[in-house]
Coordinates of C-alpha atoms in Angstrom, one line a residue:
M1 CA 0.0 0.0 0.0
A2 CA 1.3 3.4 -1.0
S3 CA 2.0 5.7 1.9
E4 CA -0.3 8.7 2.5
R5 CA 0.9 11.9 0.8
I6 CA -0.5 15.4 0.5
T7 CA 0.6 18.4 -1.5
L8 CA 1.0 21.8 0.2
T9 CA 0.8 25.2 -1.7
V10 CA 3.7 27.3 -0.4
P11 CA 4.1 31.0 -1.3
G12 CA 7.4 31.9 -2.8
P13 CA 9.3 34.9 -4.2
D14 CA 8.4 33.9 -7.8
G15 CA 4.9 32.5 -7.1
D16 CA 3.5 29.5 -5.4
R17 CA 5.2 26.1 -5.2
E18 CA 3.6 22.7 -4.7
V19 CA 5.6 20.7 -2.1
G20 CA 4.7 17.1 -1.4
L21 CA 4.5 15.9 2.2
S22 CA 4.5 12.2 2.9
S23 CA 3.2 10.6 6.1
P24 CA 1.5 13.9 7.1
N25 CA -0.3 12.3 10.1
R26 CA 2.9 11.0 11.6
V27 CA 2.9 12.3 15.2
L28 CA 6.1 14.2 16.1
W29 CA 5.2 15.4 19.6
P30 CA 3.3 12.6 21.2
D31 CA 2.3 14.6 24.3
L32 CA 0.3 17.1 22.2
G33 CA -0.4 15.0 19.1
I34 CA 1.4 17.5 16.8
T35 CA 1.9 15.9 13.4
K36 CA 4.3 16.4 10.6
H37 CA 1.5 18.2 8.7
E38 CA 1.0 20.7 11.6
L39 CA 4.7 21.3 11.7
A40 CA 4.7 22.1 8.0
E41 CA 1.8 24.5 8.4
Y42 CA 3.8 26.1 11.2
V43 CA 6.9 26.8 9.2
I44 CA 4.7 28.2 6.4
A45 CA 3.1 30.6 8.9
V46 CA 6.4 31.8 10.3
A47 CA 8.4 31.6 7.0
E48 CA 9.2 35.3 6.7
P49 CA 10.8 35.9 10.1
F50 CA 12.3 32.4 10.1
L51 CA 14.1 33.0 6.8
T52 CA 15.2 36.5 8.0
A53 CA 16.9 34.9 10.9
N54 CA 18.1 31.6 9.4
G55 CA 18.0 31.9 5.6
D56 CA 20.9 32.5 3.2
R57 CA 23.4 30.7 5.4
P58 CA 24.6 27.2 6.1
V59 CA 22.2 25.3 8.2
S60 CA 22.3 21.8 9.8
L61 CA 19.0 19.9 9.9
E62 CA 18.3 17.8 13.0
R63 CA 16.0 15.1 11.7
F64 CA 13.6 12.7 13.6
P65 CA 12.2 10.0 11.3
G66 CA 10.0 8.6 14.1
G67 CA 9.1 11.6 16.2
I68 CA 11.0 13.4 18.9
D69 CA 11.2 10.3 21.1
G70 CA 12.9 8.2 18.4
E71 CA 16.1 8.2 16.5
R72 CA 17.7 11.6 15.6
F73 CA 20.6 12.5 13.3
Y74 CA 22.1 15.6 11.8
S75 CA 22.1 16.3 8.1
K76 CA 24.3 19.0 6.6
N77 CA 24.8 18.4 2.9
P78 CA 21.8 18.3 0.6
P79 CA 20.8 14.7 -0.3
K80 CA 20.6 13.5 -3.8
G81 CA 17.3 14.4 -5.4
A82 CA 16.8 17.6 -3.4
P83 CA 14.6 20.1 -5.4
E84 CA 16.3 22.9 -7.3
Y85 CA 15.0 25.5 -4.8
V86 CA 17.1 23.9 -2.0
D87 CA 20.5 25.6 -2.3
E88 CA 23.9 24.7 -1.0
V89 CA 27.3 26.3 -0.2
M90 CA 30.7 24.9 0.2
C91 CA 31.9 25.1 3.8
T92 CA 35.3 24.6 5.5
Y93 CA 35.3 23.0 8.9
N94 CA 37.7 23.1 11.8
S95 CA 39.2 19.8 10.6
G96 CA 40.1 21.5 7.3
R97 CA 37.8 19.3 5.3
R98 CA 35.2 20.9 3.0
H99 CA 31.8 19.8 1.8
P100 CA 28.6 21.5 0.8
Q101 CA 25.9 22.4 3.3
V102 CA 22.2 23.1 3.0
V103 CA 21.1 26.7 2.5
L104 CA 17.4 27.7 2.8
R105 CA 16.3 30.7 0.8
E106 CA 12.6 30.4 0.5
A107 CA 9.6 28.9 2.4
A108 CA 9.3 25.9 0.1
A109 CA 12.8 24.8 1.1
V110 CA 11.9 25.0 4.8
V111 CA 8.8 22.8 4.1
W112 CA 11.0 20.4 2.1
A113 CA 13.2 20.2 5.2
V114 CA 10.1 19.2 7.3
Q115 CA 9.3 16.6 4.6
M116 CA 12.8 15.3 5.4
N117 CA 11.6 15.0 9.0
T118 CA 13.5 18.0 10.3
V119 CA 12.4 19.3 13.6
V120 CA 15.3 21.6 14.7
F121 CA 17.1 24.0 12.4
H122 CA 20.7 24.9 13.4
P123 CA 22.0 27.9 11.3
W124 CA 25.6 29.1 11.2
A125 CA 26.5 32.6 12.3
S126 CA 27.7 33.5 8.8
L127 CA 26.1 34.0 5.5
A128 CA 26.5 31.8 2.4
A129 CA 28.2 34.6 0.6
D130 CA 31.0 34.6 3.2
T131 CA 30.9 31.5 5.4
D132 CA 34.2 32.4 7.2
N133 CA 33.2 35.7 8.7
P134 CA 30.2 35.7 11.1
I135 CA 27.5 38.4 11.0
E136 CA 26.5 37.7 14.6
L137 CA 28.2 37.5 17.9
R138 CA 26.3 34.8 20.0
I139 CA 26.5 34.1 23.7
D140 CA 24.6 31.2 25.2
L141 CA 23.4 31.8 28.8
D142 CA 23.3 28.2 29.9
P143 CA 21.7 27.4 33.3
Q144 CA 23.6 24.8 35.4
P145 CA 22.1 22.5 37.9
G146 CA 20.5 24.5 40.7
T147 CA 19.7 27.4 38.3
D148 CA 16.9 28.0 35.8
F149 CA 15.6 30.4 33.2
A150 CA 14.9 33.0 35.8
D151 CA 18.5 33.0 36.8
A152 CA 19.6 33.5 33.2
A153 CA 17.0 36.3 32.8
A154 CA 18.5 38.0 35.8
V155 CA 22.0 38.3 34.4
A156 CA 21.1 39.0 30.7
P157 CA 20.6 42.7 31.3
A158 CA 24.1 43.0 32.8
L159 CA 25.5 41.2 29.7
R160 CA 23.6 43.7 27.6
D161 CA 25.3 46.6 29.5
V162 CA 28.7 45.0 29.0
L163 CA 28.1 44.6 25.2
A164 CA 26.8 48.2 25.0
E165 CA 30.0 49.5 26.6
A166 CA 31.8 47.7 23.7
G167 CA 29.6 49.4 21.2
L168 CA 27.2 46.5 20.4
T169 CA 23.4 46.2 20.5
A170 CA 22.1 43.0 22.1
F171 CA 19.0 41.1 21.0
L172 CA 17.8 38.0 22.8
K173 CA 15.7 34.9 22.3
T174 CA 14.6 32.0 24.4
S175 CA 16.6 28.8 23.6
G176 CA 13.4 26.8 23.5
N177 CA 14.6 25.1 26.7
R178 CA 15.9 26.7 29.9
G179 CA 18.5 29.1 28.5
I180 CA 18.7 32.4 26.8
H181 CA 20.6 33.3 23.6
V182 CA 22.0 36.8 23.3
F183 CA 22.9 37.9 19.7
C184 CA 24.7 41.0 18.6
P185 CA 24.7 41.9 14.9
I186 CA 28.3 42.6 13.7
E187 CA 30.0 43.6 10.5
P188 CA 31.6 40.5 8.8
T189 CA 35.1 41.8 9.2
H190 CA 36.6 39.0 11.4
E191 CA 36.7 35.2 11.2
F192 CA 35.3 32.8 13.7
L193 CA 38.3 32.6 16.0
D194 CA 38.4 36.4 16.5
V195 CA 34.7 36.4 17.2
R196 CA 35.2 33.6 19.8
H197 CA 37.8 35.8 21.5
A198 CA 35.4 38.7 21.5
V199 CA 32.8 36.5 23.2
I200 CA 35.4 35.3 25.8
A201 CA 36.3 38.9 26.5
A202 CA 32.7 40.0 27.0
S203 CA 32.0 36.9 29.1
R204 CA 35.1 37.5 31.3
E205 CA 34.1 41.1 31.9
L206 CA 30.6 40.0 33.0
E207 CA 32.2 37.3 35.2
R208 CA 34.3 40.0 37.0
R209 CA 31.1 41.9 37.8
M210 CA 28.9 39.0 38.8
P211 CA 31.3 36.2 40.0
Q212 CA 28.6 34.6 42.1
K213 CA 26.1 34.5 39.2
V214 CA 28.0 33.6 36.1
T215 CA 31.0 31.5 35.1
T216 CA 33.3 30.9 32.1
N217 CA 34.6 27.6 33.5
W218 CA 34.4 25.0 30.7
W219 CA 34.5 22.1 33.1
K220 CA 31.1 21.3 34.6
E221 CA 32.6 20.3 38.0
E222 CA 33.9 23.9 38.4
R223 CA 30.7 25.8 37.4
G224 CA 28.7 25.5 40.5
E225 CA 25.2 26.9 40.7
R226 CA 25.9 29.7 38.2
I227 CA 25.0 30.5 34.6
F228 CA 27.6 29.2 32.2
L229 CA 28.6 31.7 29.5
D230 CA 29.1 29.3 26.7
F231 CA 31.9 30.9 24.6
N232 CA 32.3 27.7 22.5
Q233 CA 29.0 28.4 20.7
A234 CA 31.0 31.0 18.8
N235 CA 33.2 28.4 17.1
R236 CA 33.0 27.6 13.4
D237 CA 30.4 24.8 12.8
R238 CA 29.0 25.3 16.3
T239 CA 25.3 26.1 16.1
M240 CA 22.3 26.6 18.3
A241 CA 18.6 26.3 17.5
G242 CA 17.7 29.2 15.2
A243 CA 15.1 31.8 15.9
Y244 CA 11.6 30.3 15.4
S245 CA 13.0 26.8 15.2
P246 CA 11.0 24.2 17.1
R247 CA 12.8 22.1 19.7
A248 CA 12.5 18.3 20.1
L249 CA 11.1 18.6 23.6
P250 CA 7.7 17.9 25.2
G251 CA 5.3 20.8 24.6
A252 CA 6.8 21.6 21.2
P253 CA 8.6 24.7 22.4
V254 CA 10.1 27.2 20.0
A255 CA 13.3 29.2 20.3
T256 CA 11.6 32.6 20.2
P257 CA 12.9 36.2 19.9
V258 CA 11.6 38.4 22.8
T259 CA 12.1 42.0 23.7
W260 CA 14.0 43.2 26.7
E261 CA 10.8 44.6 28.1
E262 CA 9.2 41.1 27.9
L263 CA 12.2 39.6 29.7
A264 CA 11.9 42.2 32.5
A265 CA 8.2 41.5 32.8
G266 CA 8.8 37.8 33.5
V267 CA 8.4 36.1 30.2
D268 CA 7.8 32.3 30.4
P269 CA 9.6 30.4 27.5
A270 CA 7.0 27.6 27.8
D271 CA 4.4 30.0 26.4
F272 CA 6.2 29.9 23.0
T273 CA 5.2 26.8 21.1
V274 CA 4.5 25.5 17.6
R275 CA 0.8 26.3 18.3
T276 CA 1.2 29.8 19.8
V277 CA 4.1 31.5 18.0
P278 CA 2.2 32.2 14.7
Q279 CA -0.5 34.2 16.6
R280 CA 2.2 36.0 18.6
L281 CA 3.8 37.1 15.4
A282 CA 0.4 38.3 14.1
D283 CA -0.2 40.2 17.3
I284 CA 3.2 41.9 18.0
G285 CA 5.4 41.3 15.0
D286 CA 8.9 40.0 15.0
P287 CA 11.2 41.5 17.7
W288 CA 14.2 40.7 15.5
A289 CA 12.9 42.4 12.4
D290 CA 15.6 45.1 12.6
L291 CA 18.3 42.9 14.0
Q292 CA 20.7 43.5 11.1
A293 CA 19.8 47.1 10.5
A294 CA 22.9 48.5 12.3
P295 CA 25.6 45.9 12.8
G296 CA 28.4 46.9 15.2
R297 CA 32.1 46.0 15.3
I298 CA 34.1 43.8 17.7
D299 CA 37.2 46.0 17.9
T300 CA 36.6 47.0 21.5
L301 CA 36.0 43.5 22.6
L302 CA 39.2 42.4 20.8
Q303 CA 41.1 45.1 22.7
W304 CA 39.7 43.7 25.9
W305 CA 40.9 40.2 24.8
E306 CA 44.4 41.6 24.2
R307 CA 44.3 43.3 27.6
D308 CA 43.4 40.0 29.3
V309 CA 46.0 38.1 27.4
A310 CA 48.6 40.6 28.6
A311 CA 47.4 40.1 32.1
G312 CA 47.9 36.4 31.9
L313 CA 44.5 35.3 30.8
G314 CA 44.7 33.4 27.6
E315 CA 42.9 30.9 25.5
L316 CA 40.1 28.7 26.9
P317 CA 39.5 25.0 26.1
F318 CA 37.9 24.1 22.8
P319 CA 35.4 21.2 22.4
P320 CA 37.1 17.8 22.4
D321 CA 36.3 17.1 18.8
F322 CA 38.3 20.2 17.6
P323 CA 41.9 20.1 16.5
K324 CA 44.3 21.3 19.2
M325 CA 44.6 25.0 19.0
P326 CA 47.6 27.3 19.6
G327 CA 47.8 28.5 23.2
E328 CA 45.0 26.2 24.3
P329 CA 45.2 24.8 27.9
P330 CA 45.3 21.0 28.4
R331 CA 42.0 19.3 27.7
V332 CA 42.1 17.5 31.0
Q333 CA 39.2 17.5 33.5
P334 CA 40.6 19.3 36.6
S335 CA 39.9 16.5 39.0
R336 CA 41.7 14.1 36.7
A337 CA 44.6 16.4 36.4
R338 CA 45.2 16.6 40.1
Q339 CA 48.0 14.3 41.4
P340 CA 46.7 11.6 43.7
E341 CA 47.8 11.8 47.3
E342 CA 50.8 9.8 48.1
A343 CA 49.7 6.4 49.4
P344 CA 50.4 5.9 53.1
Q345 CA 53.4 3.7 53.9
P346 CA 52.9 0.7 56.1
E347 CA 54.1 1.1 59.7
A348 CA 57.3 -0.7 60.7
D349 CA 56.9 -3.8 62.8

């Protein structure tokens, strides 16, 4: 028996496209009964702000053939047989290898990704026209055990102040889970390593001001009950769920741009879901509509980085799957690096 299949009409820049959707009644979020068809209708509804935030850049697709509780895998390069409106760009990775990566430029391509069982979209910080130089500085406020979204929300304004002192304008979105993602639009004048150093400089400055609230310690055992400022999200080929991307979590939450006023009023990230975000956009519009209107520069943050290097603060650890980087400290968990205490000697008879 042939599998069920429907055809969706998707508006595009050059007119409507017909996009096929197989198994439309497959349930992706069992707790709510949200189907593949409903997800496709969601991405059509949010296509304009979604593409503004995630389009025209390399994107990794997190795919779930059997729903969010089943197998998952990442897809980067376009599969054979992808339609002509699904674009690609050649990317260089930290290992030095190169291969093409998916680029989404219109709503039909996003629906095609849903047809390929994509739930979470992970965009790069750089555009397809220049994949080496980011247009965004990103800092992930990651709650550690004993902390939650409210703790991240309490420190985010202080991070905004630090970034403003460096000449940058900060925007924010929920992560779709417990964290907060802070984005600053930047001119694409520096490559990923420089931007990572800028992120470290801003994070260290915030850590000086709020040492009991935030940490840049890479090792979990040293973080304590603080918000981790995840500087490694600024690395090449390190991505986070894009704006308006669903998350593969119960409740079908969505990583959603919010205003600073909403954050101060006590926004609840659980309110932003596949079923609520389209109406939110209809009611208030896209808080990130002007995100790229006036990009800043990271020169001041790089001066802070050089100041900290001169003071003895240098490179921080990279993820374990990255090649060893110049100046990087040893990738050894602190407790494992400590020398064991000398074993007691037996007493003489």
